[in-house]
PDB file of C-alpha atoms in Angstrom:
ATOM      1  CA  MET A  14     172.557 -52.302 156.262  1.00 53.00           C
ATOM      2  CA  ALA A  15     170.629 -53.155 159.594  1.00 62.00           C
ATOM      3  CA  LYS A  16     168.431 -50.336 159.332  1.00 63.00           C
ATOM      4  CA  SER A  17     167.443 -51.150 155.420  1.00 84.00           C
ATOM      5  CA  PHE A  18     167.447 -54.540 156.608  1.00 87.00           C
ATOM      6  CA  GLU A  19     164.299 -53.677 159.065  1.00 90.00           C
ATOM      7  CA  LYS A  20     162.886 -51.305 156.440  1.00 92.00           C
ATOM      8  CA  LYS A  21     162.300 -53.970 153.922  1.00 92.00           C
ATOM      9  CA  ILE A  22     161.364 -57.144 157.039  1.00 94.00           C
ATOM     10  CA  GLU A  23     158.168 -53.929 157.194  1.00 95.00           C
ATOM     11  CA  LEU A  24     157.830 -53.361 154.218  1.00 95.00           C
ATOM     12  CA  LEU A  25     156.852 -57.557 153.274  1.00 96.00           C
ATOM     13  CA  LYS A  26     154.592 -57.659 156.889  1.00 97.00           C
ATOM     14  CA  GLU A  27     152.648 -54.707 155.255  1.00 97.00           C
ATOM     15  CA  TYR A  28     152.122 -56.587 152.228  1.00 97.00           C
ATOM     16  CA  PHE A  29     150.964 -59.781 154.122  1.00 97.00           C
ATOM     17  CA  LYS A  30     148.861 -58.089 156.307  1.00 96.00           C
ATOM     18  CA  LYS A  31     147.108 -57.617 152.782  1.00 96.00           C
ATOM     19  CA  LYS A  32     146.540 -60.955 151.567  1.00 96.00           C
ATOM     20  CA  PRO A  33     143.785 -62.999 153.583  1.00 94.00           C
ATOM     21  CA  GLU A  34     144.250 -65.838 151.152  1.00 94.00           C
ATOM     22  CA  ILE A  35     147.992 -66.023 152.988  1.00 96.00           C
ATOM     23  CA  LEU A  36     147.889 -67.952 156.117  1.00 95.00           C
ATOM     24  CA  MET A  37     151.225 -67.780 157.011  1.00 97.00           C
ATOM     25  CA  ALA A  38     155.280 -66.110 155.943  1.00 98.00           C
ATOM     26  CA  PHE A  39     158.377 -66.693 156.859  1.00 98.00           C
ATOM     27  CA  LEU A  40     161.846 -65.492 155.765  1.00 97.00           C
ATOM     28  CA  PHE A  41     164.374 -68.304 156.143  1.00 95.00           C
ATOM     29  CA  GLY A  42     167.953 -68.729 154.247  1.00 91.00           C
ATOM     30  CA  SER A  43     171.134 -66.479 155.246  1.00 88.00           C
ATOM     31  CA  ARG A  44     168.900 -62.922 155.153  1.00 89.00           C
ATOM     32  CA  ALA A  45     167.307 -64.713 158.256  1.00 90.00           C
ATOM     33  CA  GLN A  46     170.467 -66.140 159.404  1.00 85.00           C
ATOM     34  CA  LYS A  47     171.951 -62.908 159.188  1.00 78.00           C
ATOM     35  CA  ARG A  48     174.464 -64.456 156.378  1.00 76.00           C
ATOM     36  CA  GLU A  49     173.576 -62.363 153.358  1.00 64.00           C
ATOM     37  CA  ARG A  50     175.457 -61.089 150.876  1.00 69.00           C
ATOM     38  CA  LYS A  51     174.733 -58.453 148.294  1.00 65.00           C
ATOM     39  CA  ILE A  52     173.825 -61.302 145.389  1.00 65.00           C
ATOM     40  CA  SER A  53     172.243 -63.292 148.011  1.00 73.00           C
ATOM     41  CA  ASP A  54     168.163 -63.739 147.205  1.00 86.00           C
ATOM     42  CA  TRP A  55     165.619 -63.567 149.775  1.00 94.00           C
ATOM     43  CA  ASP A  56     164.057 -66.852 150.563  1.00 95.00           C
ATOM     44  CA  ILE A  57     159.977 -66.597 151.315  1.00 97.00           C
ATOM     45  CA  ALA A  58     157.905 -69.149 152.036  1.00 97.00           C
ATOM     46  CA  ILE A  59     154.203 -68.874 152.448  1.00 97.00           C
ATOM     47  CA  TYR A  60     150.861 -71.303 153.142  1.00 96.00           C
ATOM     48  CA  LEU A  61     148.038 -70.066 150.985  1.00 94.00           C
ATOM     49  CA  LYS A  62     144.752 -71.056 152.721  1.00 88.00           C
ATOM     50  CA  GLU A  63     143.764 -72.748 148.980  1.00 84.00           C
ATOM     51  CA  ASN A  64     147.156 -73.572 147.441  1.00 79.00           C
ATOM     52  CA  ASP A  65     147.117 -72.688 143.446  1.00 82.00           C
ATOM     53  CA  PHE A  66     149.901 -71.884 141.066  1.00 84.00           C
ATOM     54  CA  LYS A  67     148.270 -68.671 139.713  1.00 89.00           C
ATOM     55  CA  THR A  68     148.498 -66.945 143.371  1.00 93.00           C
ATOM     56  CA  GLU A  69     151.935 -68.046 144.207  1.00 93.00           C
ATOM     57  CA  ASN A  70     153.379 -66.558 140.927  1.00 92.00           C
ATOM     58  CA  LYS A  71     151.624 -63.305 140.945  1.00 94.00           C
ATOM     59  CA  ILE A  72     152.817 -63.345 145.315  1.00 96.00           C
ATOM     60  CA  TRP A  73     156.453 -64.239 143.408  1.00 96.00           C
ATOM     61  CA  SER A  74     156.583 -61.350 140.667  1.00 95.00           C
ATOM     62  CA  ASP A  75     155.154 -58.779 143.732  1.00 95.00           C
ATOM     63  CA  LEU A  76     157.892 -60.028 146.024  1.00 96.00           C
ATOM     64  CA  VAL A  77     160.686 -59.345 143.098  1.00 94.00           C
ATOM     65  CA  ASP A  78     158.943 -56.048 142.281  1.00 94.00           C
ATOM     66  CA  LEU A  79     158.397 -54.918 146.260  1.00 94.00           C
ATOM     67  CA  LEU A  80     162.773 -55.860 147.335  1.00 92.00           C
ATOM     68  CA  GLU A  81     164.019 -55.407 143.736  1.00 89.00           C
ATOM     69  CA  LYS A  82     165.983 -58.518 144.669  1.00 88.00           C
ATOM     70  CA  GLU A  83     165.366 -61.921 142.823  1.00 90.00           C
ATOM     71  CA  VAL A  84     163.176 -63.891 145.315  1.00 94.00           C
ATOM     72  CA  ASP A  85     163.011 -67.624 145.712  1.00 94.00           C
ATOM     73  CA  LEU A  86     159.163 -68.295 146.892  1.00 95.00           C
ATOM     74  CA  VAL A  87     158.542 -71.833 148.846  1.00 95.00           C
ATOM     75  CA  SER A  88     155.556 -73.154 149.215  1.00 94.00           C
ATOM     76  CA  LEU A  89     154.837 -74.495 152.618  1.00 94.00           C
ATOM     77  CA  ASN A  90     151.495 -76.051 151.544  1.00 89.00           C
ATOM     78  CA  GLU A  91     153.880 -78.326 149.349  1.00 87.00           C
ATOM     79  CA  ALA A  92     157.247 -78.471 150.836  1.00 90.00           C
ATOM     80  CA  PRO A  93     159.265 -81.421 151.707  1.00 89.00           C
ATOM     81  CA  PRO A  94     158.480 -82.116 155.364  1.00 89.00           C
ATOM     82  CA  LEU A  95     162.470 -81.834 156.531  1.00 91.00           C
ATOM     83  CA  LEU A  96     162.686 -78.152 154.332  1.00 94.00           C
ATOM     84  CA  ALA A  97     158.912 -76.733 156.123  1.00 94.00           C
ATOM     85  CA  SER A  98     160.065 -78.247 159.662  1.00 93.00           C
ATOM     86  CA  LYS A  99     163.454 -76.097 159.313  1.00 94.00           C
ATOM     87  CA  ILE A 100     161.853 -73.277 157.641  1.00 96.00           C
ATOM     88  CA  LEU A 101     159.028 -72.981 160.940  1.00 95.00           C
ATOM     89  CA  ARG A 102     161.460 -73.776 163.208  1.00 92.00           C
ATOM     90  CA  GLU A 103     164.046 -70.924 162.285  1.00 93.00           C
ATOM     91  CA  GLY A 104     162.594 -68.561 159.963  1.00 95.00           C
ATOM     92  CA  ILE A 105     161.509 -64.981 160.620  1.00 96.00           C
ATOM     93  CA  PRO A 106     157.995 -65.085 160.970  1.00 97.00           C
ATOM     94  CA  LEU A 107     156.510 -62.305 159.005  1.00 97.00           C
ATOM     95  CA  LYS A 108     152.846 -62.975 158.691  1.00 97.00           C
ATOM     96  CA  ILE A 109     151.209 -65.558 161.605  1.00 97.00           C
ATOM     97  CA  GLU A 110     147.173 -65.054 160.471  1.00 94.00           C
ATOM     98  CA  ASP A 111     146.048 -67.966 163.601  1.00 92.00           C
ATOM     99  CA  LYS A 112     148.180 -68.903 166.286  1.00 92.00           C
ATOM    100  CA  ASN A 113     146.570 -71.986 166.774  1.00 90.00           C
ATOM    101  CA  PHE A 114     146.767 -73.099 162.916  1.00 90.00           C
ATOM    102  CA  PHE A 115     150.831 -72.488 163.197  1.00 93.00           C
ATOM    103  CA  LEU A 116     151.088 -74.498 166.554  1.00 91.00           C
ATOM    104  CA  ASP A 117     148.649 -77.174 164.677  1.00 89.00           C
ATOM    105  CA  PHE A 118     150.512 -77.246 161.544  1.00 90.00           C
ATOM    106  CA  LEU A 119     154.339 -77.156 163.020  1.00 92.00           C
ATOM    107  CA  LEU A 120     153.443 -80.091 165.207  1.00 89.00           C
ATOM    108  CA  LYS A 121     152.348 -81.992 162.013  1.00 87.00           C
ATOM    109  CA  ILE A 122     155.189 -81.091 159.764  1.00 90.00           C
ATOM    110  CA  THR A 123     157.565 -82.202 162.980  1.00 91.00           C
ATOM    111  CA  GLU A 124     155.848 -85.781 162.494  1.00 88.00           C
ATOM    112  CA  GLU A 125     156.256 -85.673 159.678  1.00 87.00           C
ATOM    113  CA  ALA A 126     160.210 -84.874 159.149  1.00 90.00           C
ATOM    114  CA  ASP A 127     160.715 -87.234 162.130  1.00 90.00           C
ATOM    115  CA  TYR A 128     158.736 -89.604 160.070  1.00 87.00           C
ATOM    116  CA  PHE A 129     160.108 -89.020 156.966  1.00 89.00           C
ATOM    117  CA  LEU A 130     163.651 -89.698 157.924  1.00 91.00           C
ATOM    118  CA  GLU A 131     162.228 -93.088 159.282  1.00 91.00           C
ATOM    119  CA  PHE A 132     161.077 -93.508 155.671  1.00 91.00           C
ATOM    120  CA  SER A 133     164.588 -93.087 154.209  1.00 92.00           C
ATOM    121  CA  HIS A 134     166.137 -95.076 157.017  1.00 91.00           C
ATOM    122  CA  ASP A 135     163.667 -97.595 155.810  1.00 91.00           C
ATOM    123  CA  TYR A 136     164.115 -97.016 151.804  1.00 91.00           C
ATOM    124  CA  TYR A 137     168.061 -96.935 152.828  1.00 90.00           C
ATOM    125  CA  GLN A 138     167.698-100.791 154.083  1.00 89.00           C
ATOM    126  CA  ILE A 139     165.630-101.832 151.087  1.00 89.00           C
ATOM    127  CA  TYR A 140     168.016-100.451 148.859  1.00 87.00           C
ATOM    128  CA  GLN A 141     170.913-102.038 150.319  1.00 86.00           C
ATOM    129  CA  ARG A 142     169.969-105.892 149.510  1.00 81.00           C
ATOM    130  CA  ALA A 143     168.381-105.325 146.792  1.00 72.00           C
ATOM    131  CA  LYS A 144     169.293-106.811 143.826  1.00 71.00           C
ATOM    132  CA  SER A 145     165.956-107.416 142.274  1.00 69.00           C
ATOM    133  CA  LEU A 146     162.710-108.258 144.199  1.00 78.00           C
ATOM    134  CA  SER A 147     163.515-109.863 147.651  1.00 81.00           C
ATOM    135  CA  GLU A 148     161.328-112.875 148.933  1.00 85.00           C
ATOM    136  CA  THR A 149     161.158-110.310 152.399  1.00 85.00           C
ATOM    137  CA  GLU A 150     159.942-107.558 150.398  1.00 88.00           C
ATOM    138  CA  LYS A 151     157.472-109.558 148.144  1.00 91.00           C
ATOM    139  CA  ALA A 152     155.491-110.509 151.675  1.00 93.00           C
ATOM    140  CA  ARG A 153     155.718-106.954 152.419  1.00 93.00           C
ATOM    141  CA  LEU A 154     154.030-106.106 149.807  1.00 95.00           C
ATOM    142  CA  GLU A 155     151.553-109.230 149.488  1.00 96.00           C
ATOM    143  CA  ARG A 156     150.404-107.641 153.380  1.00 96.00           C
ATOM    144  CA  ILE A 157     150.492-103.973 152.058  1.00 97.00           C
ATOM    145  CA  PHE A 158     148.178-105.868 148.748  1.00 98.00           C
ATOM    146  CA  ILE A 159     145.087-107.315 151.243  1.00 97.00           C
ATOM    147  CA  PHE A 160     145.031-104.199 153.175  1.00 97.00           C
ATOM    148  CA  ILE A 161     144.597-101.903 150.332  1.00 97.00           C
ATOM    149  CA  GLU A 162     141.494-104.403 149.443  1.00 97.00           C
ATOM    150  CA  ASN A 163     140.168-104.401 152.360  1.00 97.00           C
ATOM    151  CA  ALA A 164     139.750-100.443 152.451  1.00 97.00           C
ATOM    152  CA  LEU A 165     138.808-100.110 148.942  1.00 97.00           C
ATOM    153  CA  GLN A 166     135.631-101.565 150.202  1.00 96.00           C
ATOM    154  CA  GLU A 167     135.367 -99.116 152.750  1.00 96.00           C
ATOM    155  CA  PHE A 168     134.468 -97.044 150.035  1.00 97.00           C
ATOM    156  CA  GLU A 169     130.876 -96.908 149.243  1.00 94.00           C
ATOM    157  CA  LYS A 170     130.007 -96.181 153.067  1.00 95.00           C
ATOM    158  CA  PHE A 171     132.091 -92.639 152.923  1.00 96.00           C
ATOM    159  CA  GLN A 172     130.488 -91.760 149.605  1.00 95.00           C
ATOM    160  CA  LYS A 173     127.294 -91.813 151.229  1.00 94.00           C
ATOM    161  CA  MET A 174     128.935 -89.238 154.298  1.00 94.00           C
ATOM    162  CA  SER A 175     127.781 -85.036 153.603  1.00 94.00           C
ATOM    163  CA  PHE A 176     129.617 -82.280 154.720  1.00 94.00           C
ATOM    164  CA  GLU A 177     127.218 -81.463 157.819  1.00 94.00           C
ATOM    165  CA  ASP A 178     128.184 -84.946 159.634  1.00 93.00           C
ATOM    166  CA  TYR A 179     131.920 -84.128 158.739  1.00 92.00           C
ATOM    167  CA  VAL A 180     131.366 -80.702 160.334  1.00 89.00           C
ATOM    168  CA  GLN A 181     129.101 -81.620 163.411  1.00 91.00           C
ATOM    169  CA  LYS A 182     129.805 -85.732 163.993  1.00 92.00           C
ATOM    170  CA  ILE A 183     133.471 -86.025 164.951  1.00 88.00           C
ATOM    171  CA  GLU A 184     133.909 -90.249 165.114  1.00 93.00           C
ATOM    172  CA  LYS A 185     132.754 -89.941 161.124  1.00 92.00           C
ATOM    173  CA  ARG A 186     135.099 -87.036 160.510  1.00 90.00           C
ATOM    174  CA  ARG A 187     137.674 -89.450 161.951  1.00 90.00           C
ATOM    175  CA  ASN A 188     136.942 -92.415 160.510  1.00 94.00           C
ATOM    176  CA  VAL A 189     136.998 -90.735 157.237  1.00 94.00           C
ATOM    177  CA  GLU A 190     140.529 -88.905 157.710  1.00 90.00           C
ATOM    178  CA  ARG A 191     141.763 -91.950 159.175  1.00 91.00           C
ATOM    179  CA  TRP A 192     140.882 -94.295 156.537  1.00 95.00           C
ATOM    180  CA  ILE A 193     142.744 -91.954 154.099  1.00 94.00           C
ATOM    181  CA  GLU A 194     145.559 -91.575 155.719  1.00 90.00           C
ATOM    182  CA  SER A 195     146.253 -95.350 156.278  1.00 93.00           C
ATOM    183  CA  LEU A 196     145.187 -95.913 152.446  1.00 95.00           C
ATOM    184  CA  MET A 197     147.931 -93.588 151.177  1.00 94.00           C
ATOM    185  CA  ASN A 198     150.426 -94.454 153.643  1.00 93.00           C
ATOM    186  CA  SER A 199     149.482 -98.133 151.980  1.00 96.00           C
ATOM    187  CA  ILE A 200     150.107 -97.206 148.439  1.00 96.00           C
ATOM    188  CA  LEU A 201     153.424 -94.979 149.755  1.00 94.00           C
ATOM    189  CA  ASP A 202     154.516 -97.958 151.497  1.00 95.00           C
ATOM    190  CA  VAL A 203     153.808 -99.835 147.971  1.00 96.00           C
ATOM    191  CA  SER A 204     155.997 -97.582 146.101  1.00 96.00           C
ATOM    192  CA  LYS A 205     158.676 -97.154 148.897  1.00 94.00           C
ATOM    193  CA  ILE A 206     159.185-101.117 148.103  1.00 94.00           C
ATOM    194  CA  ILE A 207     159.010-100.772 144.083  1.00 94.00           C
ATOM    195  CA  LEU A 208     161.485 -97.180 143.978  1.00 94.00           C
ATOM    196  CA  ALA A 209     164.166 -99.009 146.523  1.00 92.00           C
ATOM    197  CA  SER A 210     164.181-102.633 145.294  1.00 90.00           C
ATOM    198  CA  LYS A 211     164.695-100.561 141.411  1.00 89.00           C
ATOM    199  CA  LYS A 212     167.415 -98.887 143.034  1.00 89.00           C
ATOM    200  CA  ARG A 213     166.313 -94.875 141.908  1.00 92.00           C
ATOM    201  CA  PRO A 214     167.272 -92.296 144.462  1.00 91.00           C
ATOM    202  CA  LEU A 215     164.644 -90.884 146.944  1.00 91.00           C
ATOM    203  CA  PRO A 216     163.145 -88.460 146.127  1.00 91.00           C
ATOM    204  CA  ASP A 217     162.827 -85.272 148.902  1.00 85.00           C
ATOM    205  CA  THR A 218     158.418 -85.454 148.672  1.00 87.00           C
ATOM    206  CA  TYR A 219     156.086 -88.042 149.023  1.00 89.00           C
ATOM    207  CA  LYS A 220     154.086 -86.754 146.125  1.00 89.00           C
ATOM    208  CA  LYS A 221     157.511 -87.211 143.788  1.00 92.00           C
ATOM    209  CA  ILE A 222     157.706 -90.845 145.941  1.00 94.00           C
ATOM    210  CA  VAL A 223     154.434 -91.818 144.027  1.00 95.00           C
ATOM    211  CA  LEU A 224     154.572 -90.218 141.078  1.00 94.00           C
ATOM    212  CA  GLU A 225     158.230 -91.615 140.198  1.00 95.00           C
ATOM    213  CA  ALA A 226     156.348 -95.657 141.404  1.00 95.00           C
ATOM    214  CA  SER A 227     153.586 -94.932 139.203  1.00 95.00           C
ATOM    215  CA  HIS A 228     155.728 -94.173 136.338  1.00 94.00           C
ATOM    216  CA  GLN A 229     157.781 -97.165 137.108  1.00 93.00           C
ATOM    217  CA  LEU A 230     154.714 -99.129 137.074  1.00 94.00           C
ATOM    218  CA  GLN A 231     153.483 -97.473 133.871  1.00 93.00           C
ATOM    219  CA  LEU A 232     150.514 -96.293 134.997  1.00 94.00           C
ATOM    220  CA  ASN A 233     149.512 -93.844 132.419  1.00 94.00           C
ATOM    221  CA  GLU A 234     149.687 -89.470 133.006  1.00 94.00           C
ATOM    222  CA  ASP A 235     146.711 -88.553 134.547  1.00 94.00           C
ATOM    223  CA  LEU A 236     146.796 -91.781 137.104  1.00 94.00           C
ATOM    224  CA  ARG A 237     149.739 -90.792 138.012  1.00 94.00           C
ATOM    225  CA  GLU A 238     148.963 -87.070 138.774  1.00 93.00           C
ATOM    226  CA  ARG A 239     145.965 -88.119 140.270  1.00 94.00           C
ATOM    227  CA  LEU A 240     147.718 -90.930 142.593  1.00 94.00           C
ATOM    228  CA  SER A 241     150.179 -88.171 143.473  1.00 91.00           C
ATOM    229  CA  ASP A 242     147.959 -85.215 144.532  1.00 90.00           C
ATOM    230  CA  TRP A 243     145.688 -87.583 146.737  1.00 92.00           C
ATOM    231  CA  VAL A 244     148.777 -88.327 148.458  1.00 88.00           C
ATOM    232  CA  ALA A 245     148.917 -84.973 150.143  1.00 79.00           C
ATOM    233  CA  LEU A 246     145.762 -85.764 152.189  1.00 82.00           C
ATOM    234  CA  ARG A 247     148.202 -87.872 154.232  1.00 77.00           C
ATOM    235  CA  ASN A 248     149.955 -84.436 155.263  1.00 63.00           C
ATOM    236  CA  ILE A 249     147.212 -81.604 155.489  1.00 59.00           C
ATOM    237  CA  ILE A 250     144.301 -83.818 157.426  1.00 52.00           C
ATOM    238  CA  ALA A 251     145.722 -81.856 160.707  1.00 51.00           C
ATOM    239  CA  HIS A 252     146.162 -78.497 159.176  1.00 51.00           C
ATOM    240  CA  GLU A 253     143.509 -77.354 157.329  1.00 59.00           C
ATOM    241  CA  TYR A 254     140.078 -75.651 157.165  1.00 67.00           C
ATOM    242  CA  LEU A 255     136.990 -77.947 157.836  1.00 77.00           C
ATOM    243  CA  GLU A 256     135.486 -76.344 154.389  1.00 80.00           C
ATOM    244  CA  ILE A 257     138.630 -76.649 152.541  1.00 76.00           C
ATOM    245  CA  LEU A 258     139.466 -80.183 153.022  1.00 83.00           C
ATOM    246  CA  TRP A 259     136.009 -81.484 152.691  1.00 89.00           C
ATOM    247  CA  GLU A 260     136.358 -80.633 148.977  1.00 89.00           C
ATOM    248  CA  ARG A 261     139.482 -82.774 148.732  1.00 89.00           C
ATOM    249  CA  ILE A 262     138.417 -85.601 150.623  1.00 92.00           C
ATOM    250  CA  LYS A 263     134.802 -85.356 148.747  1.00 94.00           C
ATOM    251  CA  ASP A 264     136.644 -85.523 145.503  1.00 95.00           C
ATOM    252  CA  PHE A 265     138.719 -88.532 146.567  1.00 96.00           C
ATOM    253  CA  VAL A 266     135.847 -90.170 147.724  1.00 96.00           C
ATOM    254  CA  ASP A 267     134.137 -90.258 144.430  1.00 96.00           C
ATOM    255  CA  ASN A 268     136.890 -90.595 142.455  1.00 96.00           C
ATOM    256  CA  ALA A 269     139.969 -92.374 143.766  1.00 97.00           C
ATOM    257  CA  LYS A 270     138.744 -96.244 144.127  1.00 97.00           C
ATOM    258  CA  PRO A 271     139.042 -96.848 140.331  1.00 97.00           C
ATOM    259  CA  TYR A 272     142.934 -95.143 140.385  1.00 97.00           C
ATOM    260  CA  LEU A 273     144.088 -97.295 143.097  1.00 98.00           C
ATOM    261  CA  GLU A 274     142.777-100.236 141.714  1.00 97.00           C
ATOM    262  CA  LYS A 275     144.829 -99.903 138.694  1.00 97.00           C
ATOM    263  CA  PHE A 276     147.586 -99.081 140.488  1.00 97.00           C
ATOM    264  CA  LEU A 277     147.420-102.169 142.737  1.00 97.00           C
ATOM    265  CA  GLU A 278     146.078-104.180 139.548  1.00 97.00           C
ATOM    266  CA  LYS A 279     149.503-103.119 138.188  1.00 96.00           C
ATOM    267  CA  ALA A 280     152.032-103.731 140.851  1.00 96.00           C
ATOM    268  CA  LYS A 281     150.526-106.978 141.573  1.00 96.00           C
ATOM    269  CA  GLU A 282     152.262-107.629 138.320  1.00 94.00           C
ATOM    270  CA  PHE A 283     155.762-106.072 139.698  1.00 93.00           C
ATOM    271  CA  LYS A 284     155.504-108.698 142.365  1.00 92.00           C
ATOM    272  CA  ASN A 285     154.909-111.226 140.538  1.00 89.00           C
ATOM    273  CA  GLY A 286     157.864-109.853 137.218  1.00 83.00           C
ATOM    274  CA  LYS A 287     155.106-109.523 134.857  1.00 67.00           C
ATOM    275  CA  GLY A 288     155.517-106.364 131.987  1.00 48.00           C
ATOM    276  CA  ILE A 289     157.324-104.164 134.345  1.00 47.00           C
ATOM    277  CA  SER A 290     159.788-103.283 131.693  1.00 45.00           C
ATOM    278  CA  SER A 291     163.544-101.849 134.178  1.00 43.00           C
ATOM    279  CA  PHE A 292     163.708 -98.285 132.305  1.00 37.00           C
ATOM    280  CA  PHE A 293     164.796 -95.041 133.790  1.00 35.00           C
ATOM    281  CA  ILE A 294     162.743 -92.663 135.341  1.00 38.00           C
ATOM    282  CA  ASN A 295     162.505 -88.888 133.239  1.00 40.00           C
ATOM    283  CA  SER A 296     165.102 -87.227 134.834  1.00 33.00           C
ATOM    284  CA  SER A 297     162.945 -84.083 134.350  1.00 35.00           C
ATOM    285  CA  ILE A 298     160.631 -85.913 137.208  1.00 38.00           C
ATOM    286  CA  MET A 299     163.051 -85.671 139.855  1.00 36.00           C
ATOM    287  CA  ARG A 300     163.909 -82.019 139.137  1.00 35.00           C
ATOM    288  CA  ASN A 301     159.370 -81.241 139.206  1.00 39.00           C
TER     289      ASN A 301
END
């Protein structure tokens, strides 16, 4: 059994070595902890240079063929912070393309895991005292609204920024990154108050939190998807390659303003109790 396991590990390492699109790969779960049974799946986590469903699906298919067992493939690009942190700390490395990248990601995801624990605690506190939106939470929302309104005025300034500015001028890079991170944290905080005050279960990722809050605000599908995608920028800023990150930042700077303005408009209506029905969130969103 041990020799068979070691042989499979070597096969996996050889496979990932030939895949430049994969920056990191780890084995985790029961097999990594030597608690596997004959029917155990192989739990493997990967971090892709460019997160893409088709690429991920092809890798999953390759791994099933290689291992001749079922494979549970997790994308570290999108995994919940607590899970990603556990995988990096306890998993067996199968590939680490760049050690500095790994250490930066480990630091960031550990911070995110700690933040999510605090976030969850605050969510629970709001949930416990909520019969409807309390005056305390209304006041919190008003403070966040003021910050968002001020941050929205910065779009024009950052739209003038070039890739050369972003790469060569560290202060400008930090300014746009902090601005996006703070703005999307504010959207996340609004989403937290909306869902907790309506006593909805806490989703396990920030993307799902914003997606479900946007659903509660009756925003259209395009707006929900775009906002929930952009909230990921608050997580990737510290550990992405500049070329890839610039493309995402440029997309946000060029396109996000009207989406954020609509979210803000609907969130204000929610705070004022206008036009928001108390329907249940589609259970499929919770599962995805």
